[in-house]
Amino acid sequence: MDSRQSKVIEKIEKAGLLEKHNQLITQGYTNPWFNFKLLKEYNGNLDLVIVAQNENKKRKDKQNAKALKILETMGWLNKHQELVEKGFVQPKKNLKALLGTEGDLTKSIEQLSKKKPFQTDQPIEQIIEQHGFKVQYDKLKEMGYENQKRIVRLLFKFNGNLESIVDKLLNGKMGKNKHCKKIEGKCQKDKTSQEFLEFKQKKKEFKKKLEQLEQNGIHRHKAVKLLAILNGDTDAVIKWFNQIKPQAKAEEQTLQEKQTLAQE
């Protein structure tokens, strides 16, 4: 059991829900965080929790089935199988990775590996020392950054690059105010700053991409998602959409035919 699981088990025990959590485990619902969430939401009513668990499973199965169909359409089933063999078993995530890398298996593995949760039973200090980040870790602690989990995440993300980590931490603290300047004691957007102008330009370019995709028959909401997945490449989005659209139409037509036959 890793530290995150230990933490949630403590919470479950503290809430007096451990026995019910164990009952859920015996029925195959083994995710402690989700069990805890549902038990709290439904005030410990096991019947309602099980209904919610089943609904969640159905939803996930449906999403995965849809992802598998798209993988088949794109001709990526073999690549998906290779990813499964590497330990990446979720079709939806595999599809997203393959779309984002234009079907490049090596890059997809790298991308999925980065997102794979880092789990361990070891203390944080020991992990830091093993990966050679002790100096950076101590330095960040000296600078007043006390959130251990965040420090560890950033150390791994930036491979111990202290400058990048500090920059990230500082930008994080600035938050929404990074484009503003003080005018009469109030924070207002500095519309003359280079950073703000770049932001406006990117926003303008993104709007143009959305308009282009809408002209190609892609709904705005879907266009935003696909642009995010395909790194803003409008041509890749259009290509993907044109490959999927005929199949979707064929399926819709088949469904309509079945409904007509059923009515007759």
Coordinates of C-alpha atoms in Angstrom, one line a residue:
M1 CA 0.0 0.0 0.0
D2 CA 1.4 3.4 -1.0
S3 CA 1.3 6.6 1.0
R4 CA -1.8 7.9 -0.8
Q5 CA -3.7 4.8 -0.1
S6 CA -2.7 4.8 3.5
K7 CA -3.9 8.3 3.8
V8 CA -7.4 7.6 2.4
I9 CA -7.7 4.4 4.5
E10 CA -7.0 6.6 7.6
K11 CA -9.8 8.9 6.4
I12 CA -12.2 6.1 5.9
E13 CA -11.4 4.7 9.3
K14 CA -11.8 8.1 10.9
A15 CA -15.2 8.5 9.2
G16 CA -16.3 5.1 10.6
L17 CA -16.7 3.7 7.1
L18 CA -14.0 1.0 7.1
E19 CA -16.3 -1.9 7.4
K20 CA -18.4 -0.7 4.5
H21 CA -15.3 0.0 2.4
N22 CA -14.2 -3.6 3.1
Q23 CA -17.6 -4.9 1.9
L24 CA -17.2 -2.9 -1.3
I25 CA -13.7 -4.5 -1.8
T26 CA -15.2 -8.0 -1.5
Q27 CA -17.6 -7.0 -4.3
G28 CA -14.8 -5.9 -6.6
Y29 CA -14.8 -2.1 -5.9
T30 CA -11.2 -1.7 -4.9
N31 CA -10.5 2.0 -5.4
P32 CA -10.3 3.4 -1.9
W33 CA -10.6 7.0 -3.0
F34 CA -13.7 6.4 -5.1
N35 CA -15.2 4.3 -2.4
F36 CA -14.6 7.0 0.2
K37 CA -16.1 9.7 -2.1
L38 CA -19.2 7.7 -2.8
L39 CA -19.7 6.5 0.8
K40 CA -19.5 10.2 1.9
E41 CA -21.8 11.3 -0.9
Y42 CA -24.5 8.7 -0.1
N43 CA -24.1 8.8 3.7
G44 CA -22.8 5.3 3.9
N45 CA -25.7 3.7 2.0
L46 CA -24.1 0.7 0.4
D47 CA -26.9 0.0 -2.0
L48 CA -26.7 3.5 -3.5
V49 CA -22.9 3.4 -3.6
I50 CA -23.0 0.1 -5.6
V51 CA -25.5 1.6 -8.0
A52 CA -23.2 4.6 -8.5
Q53 CA -20.2 2.2 -8.9
N54 CA -22.0 0.2 -11.6
E55 CA -23.1 3.4 -13.4
N56 CA -19.5 4.6 -13.4
K57 CA -18.3 1.2 -14.7
K58 CA -20.9 1.3 -17.5
R59 CA -19.8 4.8 -18.4
K60 CA -16.1 3.9 -18.5
D61 CA -16.8 0.7 -20.5
K62 CA -18.8 2.8 -23.0
Q63 CA -15.9 5.3 -23.3
N64 CA -13.4 2.6 -23.8
A65 CA -15.5 0.8 -26.4
K66 CA -15.8 4.1 -28.3
A67 CA -12.0 4.6 -28.0
L68 CA -11.3 1.1 -29.3
K69 CA -13.6 1.8 -32.3
I70 CA -11.7 5.0 -33.1
L71 CA -8.4 3.1 -32.7
E72 CA -9.6 0.5 -35.2
T73 CA -10.7 3.2 -37.6
M74 CA -7.3 4.9 -37.4
G75 CA -5.5 1.5 -37.9
W76 CA -3.9 1.7 -34.4
L77 CA -5.2 -1.5 -32.8
N78 CA -1.8 -3.1 -33.0
K79 CA -0.1 -0.1 -31.4
H80 CA -2.8 0.0 -28.7
Q81 CA -2.0 -3.7 -28.0
E82 CA 1.7 -2.9 -27.7
L83 CA 0.8 -0.1 -25.2
V84 CA -1.3 -2.6 -23.3
E85 CA 1.7 -5.0 -23.1
K86 CA 3.7 -2.1 -21.7
G87 CA 1.2 -1.7 -18.9
F88 CA -0.9 1.1 -20.4
V89 CA -4.3 -0.7 -20.4
Q90 CA -6.8 2.2 -20.8
P91 CA -7.9 2.5 -24.5
K92 CA -9.1 6.1 -23.9
K93 CA -5.7 7.3 -22.6
N94 CA -3.8 5.3 -25.3
L95 CA -6.0 6.9 -28.0
K96 CA -5.3 10.4 -26.7
A97 CA -1.6 9.7 -26.6
L98 CA -1.5 8.3 -30.1
L99 CA -3.6 11.2 -31.4
G100 CA -1.2 13.7 -29.7
T101 CA 1.8 12.0 -31.3
E102 CA 0.2 11.3 -34.7
G103 CA 0.5 7.6 -34.1
D104 CA 4.1 7.6 -32.9
L105 CA 4.4 4.6 -30.6
T106 CA 7.7 5.6 -28.9
K107 CA 6.5 9.1 -28.2
S108 CA 3.2 7.8 -27.0
I109 CA 5.0 5.5 -24.5
E110 CA 7.1 8.5 -23.3
Q111 CA 3.9 10.6 -22.9
L112 CA 2.0 7.9 -21.0
S113 CA 5.0 7.2 -18.8
K114 CA 5.2 10.8 -17.7
K115 CA 1.6 10.7 -16.7
K116 CA 1.9 7.4 -14.9
P117 CA 1.4 8.0 -11.1
F118 CA 4.5 7.7 -9.0
Q119 CA 3.7 5.4 -6.1
T120 CA 5.9 4.2 -3.4
D121 CA 5.9 3.2 0.3
Q122 CA 9.2 5.0 0.9
P123 CA 9.5 8.2 2.8
I124 CA 9.8 11.3 0.7
E125 CA 13.3 12.1 2.0
Q126 CA 14.5 8.7 0.9
I127 CA 13.1 9.0 -2.6
I128 CA 14.7 12.4 -3.0
E129 CA 18.1 11.0 -1.9
Q130 CA 17.9 8.0 -4.2
H131 CA 17.2 10.1 -7.2
G132 CA 20.0 12.6 -6.4
F133 CA 17.7 15.6 -5.6
K134 CA 18.7 16.1 -2.0
V135 CA 20.6 19.3 -2.5
Q136 CA 17.8 20.9 -4.6
Y137 CA 15.2 19.6 -2.1
D138 CA 17.0 21.1 0.9
K139 CA 17.6 24.4 -1.0
L140 CA 13.8 24.7 -1.7
K141 CA 13.0 24.0 1.9
E142 CA 15.5 26.7 3.0
M143 CA 13.7 29.1 0.6
G144 CA 10.5 28.5 2.5
Y145 CA 8.7 26.1 0.2
E146 CA 7.1 23.6 2.6
N147 CA 4.8 21.6 0.4
Q148 CA 6.7 18.4 0.2
K149 CA 4.5 16.7 -2.4
R150 CA 4.6 19.7 -4.7
I151 CA 8.4 20.0 -4.4
V152 CA 8.8 16.3 -5.2
R153 CA 6.5 16.5 -8.3
L154 CA 8.5 19.5 -9.6
L155 CA 11.8 17.9 -8.9
F156 CA 10.8 15.0 -11.1
K157 CA 9.1 17.1 -13.7
F158 CA 12.1 19.4 -14.2
N159 CA 14.7 16.7 -13.5
G160 CA 16.1 18.7 -10.5
N161 CA 16.6 21.9 -12.4
L162 CA 16.3 24.4 -9.6
E163 CA 15.9 27.5 -11.7
S164 CA 12.9 26.0 -13.6
I165 CA 11.3 24.9 -10.4
V166 CA 11.7 28.2 -8.7
D167 CA 10.3 29.9 -11.8
K168 CA 7.3 27.6 -11.8
L169 CA 6.7 28.2 -8.1
L170 CA 7.0 32.0 -8.5
N171 CA 4.6 32.0 -11.5
G172 CA 2.2 29.9 -9.6
K173 CA 2.2 32.4 -6.7
M174 CA 1.6 35.2 -9.1
G175 CA -1.4 33.4 -10.6
K176 CA -4.0 35.6 -12.2
N177 CA -2.1 38.8 -11.4
K178 CA 0.8 38.0 -13.7
H179 CA -0.6 40.3 -16.4
C180 CA -1.4 43.2 -14.1
K181 CA 0.1 46.3 -12.7
K182 CA -0.8 48.5 -9.7
I183 CA -2.8 51.5 -10.6
E184 CA -4.0 53.6 -7.6
G185 CA -3.4 50.6 -5.4
K186 CA -5.5 48.3 -7.5
C187 CA -4.3 45.5 -9.7
Q188 CA -5.3 46.1 -13.3
K189 CA -4.2 44.3 -16.5
D190 CA -1.0 45.7 -18.0
K191 CA -2.1 45.7 -21.6
T192 CA 1.2 47.1 -22.8
S193 CA 3.4 44.2 -21.4
Q194 CA 5.0 41.9 -23.9
E195 CA 3.5 38.9 -22.1
F196 CA 0.0 40.2 -22.3
L197 CA 0.4 41.1 -26.0
E198 CA 1.7 37.5 -26.7
F199 CA -1.3 36.1 -24.8
K200 CA -3.7 38.2 -26.9
Q201 CA -2.0 37.1 -30.1
K202 CA -2.3 33.4 -29.1
K203 CA -5.9 33.9 -28.3
K204 CA -6.6 35.5 -31.6
E205 CA -4.8 32.7 -33.5
F206 CA -6.8 30.1 -31.5
K207 CA -10.0 31.9 -32.4
K208 CA -9.1 31.7 -36.1
K209 CA -8.4 28.0 -35.8
L210 CA -11.8 27.4 -34.2
E211 CA -13.5 29.3 -37.0
Q212 CA -11.6 27.2 -39.6
L213 CA -12.7 24.0 -37.9
E214 CA -16.3 25.2 -37.6
Q215 CA -16.3 25.9 -41.3
N216 CA -15.3 22.3 -41.8
G217 CA -18.3 21.1 -39.9
I218 CA -16.7 20.5 -36.6
H219 CA -18.6 21.6 -33.6
R220 CA -16.9 24.3 -31.5
H221 CA -16.9 22.3 -28.3
K222 CA -15.4 19.3 -30.1
A223 CA -12.9 21.5 -31.9
V224 CA -11.5 22.8 -28.7
K225 CA -11.0 19.3 -27.3
L226 CA -9.3 18.1 -30.6
L227 CA -7.0 21.1 -30.8
A228 CA -5.9 20.4 -27.2
I229 CA -5.2 16.7 -28.0
L230 CA -3.5 17.4 -31.4
N231 CA -1.3 20.3 -30.1
G232 CA -3.2 23.0 -32.0
D233 CA -2.7 21.4 -35.5
T234 CA -5.9 22.2 -37.4
D235 CA -4.9 20.0 -40.4
A236 CA -4.5 17.0 -38.1
V237 CA -7.9 17.7 -36.6
I238 CA -9.6 18.0 -40.0
K239 CA -7.9 14.8 -41.2
W240 CA -9.0 12.9 -38.1
F241 CA -12.5 14.2 -38.3
N242 CA -12.8 13.3 -42.0
Q243 CA -11.7 9.8 -41.2
I244 CA -14.2 9.4 -38.3
K245 CA -17.2 11.2 -39.8
P246 CA -18.1 8.6 -42.6
Q247 CA -18.1 5.8 -40.0
A248 CA -20.3 7.7 -37.7
K249 CA -22.7 8.4 -40.5
A250 CA -22.8 4.8 -41.5
E251 CA -23.5 3.7 -37.9
E252 CA -26.3 6.3 -37.6
Q253 CA -27.9 5.1 -40.9
T254 CA -27.7 1.5 -39.7
L255 CA -29.4 2.4 -36.5
Q256 CA -32.1 4.3 -38.3
E257 CA -32.7 1.3 -40.5
K258 CA -33.0 -1.0 -37.5
Q259 CA -35.5 1.4 -35.9
T260 CA -37.6 1.5 -39.1
L261 CA -37.6 -2.3 -39.3
A262 CA -38.6 -2.5 -35.7
Q263 CA -41.5 -0.1 -36.2
E264 CA -42.7 -2.1 -39.2

